Tab-separated table of C-alpha atoms and ligand atoms in Angstrom:
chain	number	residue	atom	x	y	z
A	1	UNK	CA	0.000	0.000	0.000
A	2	UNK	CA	1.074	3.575	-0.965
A	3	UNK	CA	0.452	6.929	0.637
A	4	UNK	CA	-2.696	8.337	0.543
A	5	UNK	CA	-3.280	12.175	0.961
A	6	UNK	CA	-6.862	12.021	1.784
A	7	UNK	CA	-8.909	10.227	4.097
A	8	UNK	CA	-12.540	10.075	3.365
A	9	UNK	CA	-15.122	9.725	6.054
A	10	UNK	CA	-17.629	7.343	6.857
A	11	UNK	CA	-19.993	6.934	9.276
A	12	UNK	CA	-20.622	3.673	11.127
A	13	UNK	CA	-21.419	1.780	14.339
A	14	UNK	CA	-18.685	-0.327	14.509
A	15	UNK	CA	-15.569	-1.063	12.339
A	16	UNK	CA	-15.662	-3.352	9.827
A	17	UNK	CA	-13.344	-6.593	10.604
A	18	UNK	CA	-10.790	-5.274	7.490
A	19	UNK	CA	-10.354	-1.401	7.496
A	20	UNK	CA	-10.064	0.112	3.683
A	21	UNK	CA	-7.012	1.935	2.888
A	22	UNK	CA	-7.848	5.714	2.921
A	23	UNK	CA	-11.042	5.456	4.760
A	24	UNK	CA	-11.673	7.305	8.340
A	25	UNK	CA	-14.239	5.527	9.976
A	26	UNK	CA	-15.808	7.524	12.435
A	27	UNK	CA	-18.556	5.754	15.151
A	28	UNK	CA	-20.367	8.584	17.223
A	29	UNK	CA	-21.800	5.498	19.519
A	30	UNK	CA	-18.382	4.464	20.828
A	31	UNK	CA	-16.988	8.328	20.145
A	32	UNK	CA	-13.939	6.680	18.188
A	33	UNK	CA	-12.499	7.181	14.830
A	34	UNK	CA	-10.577	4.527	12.775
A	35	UNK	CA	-8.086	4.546	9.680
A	36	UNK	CA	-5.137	2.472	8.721
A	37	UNK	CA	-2.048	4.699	9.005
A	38	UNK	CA	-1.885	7.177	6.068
A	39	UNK	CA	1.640	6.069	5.315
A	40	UNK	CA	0.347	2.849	4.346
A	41	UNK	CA	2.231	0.404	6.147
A	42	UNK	CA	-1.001	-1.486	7.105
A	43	UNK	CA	-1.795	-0.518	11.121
A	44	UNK	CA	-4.626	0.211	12.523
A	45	UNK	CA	-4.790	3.680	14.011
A	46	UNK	CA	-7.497	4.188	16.552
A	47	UNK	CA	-8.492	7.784	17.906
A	48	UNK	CA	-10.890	7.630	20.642
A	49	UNK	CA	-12.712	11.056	21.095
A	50	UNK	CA	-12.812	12.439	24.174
A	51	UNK	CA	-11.971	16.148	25.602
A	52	UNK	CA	-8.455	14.830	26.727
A	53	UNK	CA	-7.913	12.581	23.337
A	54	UNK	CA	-8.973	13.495	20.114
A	55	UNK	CA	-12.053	16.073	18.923
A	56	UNK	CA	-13.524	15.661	14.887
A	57	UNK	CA	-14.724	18.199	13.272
A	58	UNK	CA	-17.284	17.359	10.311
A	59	UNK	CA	-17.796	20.365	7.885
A	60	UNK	CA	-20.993	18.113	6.118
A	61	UNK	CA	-18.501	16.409	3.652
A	62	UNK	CA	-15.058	15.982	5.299
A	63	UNK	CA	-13.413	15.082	8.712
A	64	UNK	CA	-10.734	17.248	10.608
A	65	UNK	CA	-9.054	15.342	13.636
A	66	UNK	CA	-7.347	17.506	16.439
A	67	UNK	CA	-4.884	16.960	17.727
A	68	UNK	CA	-2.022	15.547	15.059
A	69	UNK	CA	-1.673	11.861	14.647
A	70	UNK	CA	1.801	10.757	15.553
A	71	UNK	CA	1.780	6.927	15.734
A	72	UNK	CA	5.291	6.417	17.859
A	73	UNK	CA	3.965	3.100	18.859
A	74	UNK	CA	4.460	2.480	15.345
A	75	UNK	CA	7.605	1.340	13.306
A	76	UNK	CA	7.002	3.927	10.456
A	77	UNK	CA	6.641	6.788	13.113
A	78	UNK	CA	4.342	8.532	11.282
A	79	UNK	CA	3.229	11.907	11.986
A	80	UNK	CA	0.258	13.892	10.014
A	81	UNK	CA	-2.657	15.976	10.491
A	82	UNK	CA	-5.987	14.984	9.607
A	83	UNK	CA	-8.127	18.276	8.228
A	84	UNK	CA	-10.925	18.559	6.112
A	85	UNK	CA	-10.044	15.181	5.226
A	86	UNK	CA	-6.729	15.839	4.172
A	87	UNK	CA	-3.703	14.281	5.442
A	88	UNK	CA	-0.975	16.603	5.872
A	89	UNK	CA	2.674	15.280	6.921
A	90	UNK	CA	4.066	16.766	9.835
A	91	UNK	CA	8.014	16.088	10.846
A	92	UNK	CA	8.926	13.276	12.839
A	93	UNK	CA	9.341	13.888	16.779
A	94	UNK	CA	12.532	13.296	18.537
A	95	UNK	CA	12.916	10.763	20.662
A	96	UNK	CA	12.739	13.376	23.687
A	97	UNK	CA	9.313	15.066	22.279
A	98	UNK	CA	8.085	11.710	21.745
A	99	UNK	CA	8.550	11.068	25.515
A	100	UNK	CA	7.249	14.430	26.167
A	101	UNK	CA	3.851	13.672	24.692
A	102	UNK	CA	3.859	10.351	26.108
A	103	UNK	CA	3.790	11.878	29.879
A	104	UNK	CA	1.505	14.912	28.796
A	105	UNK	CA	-0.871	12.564	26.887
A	106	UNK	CA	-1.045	10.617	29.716
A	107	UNK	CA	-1.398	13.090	32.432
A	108	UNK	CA	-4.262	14.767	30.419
A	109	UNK	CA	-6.012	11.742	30.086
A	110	UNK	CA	-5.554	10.692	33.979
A	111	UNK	CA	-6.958	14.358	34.581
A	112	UNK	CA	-10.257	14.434	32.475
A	113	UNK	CA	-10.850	10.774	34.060
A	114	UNK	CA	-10.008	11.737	37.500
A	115	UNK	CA	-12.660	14.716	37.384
A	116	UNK	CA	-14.928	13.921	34.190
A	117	UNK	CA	-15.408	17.529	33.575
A	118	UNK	CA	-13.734	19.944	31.020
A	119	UNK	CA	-10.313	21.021	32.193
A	120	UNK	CA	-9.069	24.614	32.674
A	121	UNK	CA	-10.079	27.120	29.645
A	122	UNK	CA	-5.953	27.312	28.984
A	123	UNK	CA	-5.427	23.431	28.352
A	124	UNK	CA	-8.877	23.705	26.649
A	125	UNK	CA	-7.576	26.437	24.256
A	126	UNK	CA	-4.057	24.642	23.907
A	127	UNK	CA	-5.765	21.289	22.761
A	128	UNK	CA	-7.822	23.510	20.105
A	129	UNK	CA	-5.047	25.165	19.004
A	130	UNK	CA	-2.178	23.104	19.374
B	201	LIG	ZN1	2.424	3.905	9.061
């Protein structure tokens, strides 16, 4: 599989058993999106939605995802931005930044499940505007 640069939406329920290349599945019951990495090397990404994860945006025709998807997990190390259904490449992270997301991704998440309420207006603003 090649590269795609665009990742079309579509609404389901539940993902299918065998994601399609260049596809964002998006399923409002379980507040999750779905693609295989844009880079094409096969994985499955998963985005769960959620104040402290990941917040879509759906202009009617296309998908924007917030904040960037950087799959370190990953072997390819991908790192893009999902808007308006576009994928657009961001630079890799260092190993240091990677860590650095790591402990902030986790500390956010710890947060909004420790008080299951929005978080101050400033981390608010920062995860809008990243
Ligand atoms: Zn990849």
């Amino acid at each position: 599989m090649t590269a795609v640069a665009f990742l079309r939406p579509e609404f389901v329920e539940s993902f299918p058993p065998e994601m399609t290349h260049g596809v964002l599945y998006v399923s409002i019951p379980y507040a999750t999106c779905g693609h295989l990495c844009a880079c094409g090397c096969g994985q499955e990404i998963v985005t769960p939605l959620s104040p402290a994860q990941w917040a879509l945006t759906y202009d009617g025709q296309n998908v924007s995802l917030r904040p960037s998807i950087g799959n370190w997990g990953l072997p390819c190390y991908s790192h893009y931005w999902i808007k308006e259904g576009a994928v657009r490449w961001s630079r890799r992270y260092t190993a240091d930044e990677i860590a650095d997301n790591r402990a902030r991704d986790r500390r956010d998440l710890r947060e909004h499940l420790d008080q299951d309420r929005p978080g101050p207006i400033s981390k608010m603003i920062r995860r809008l505007w990243p």
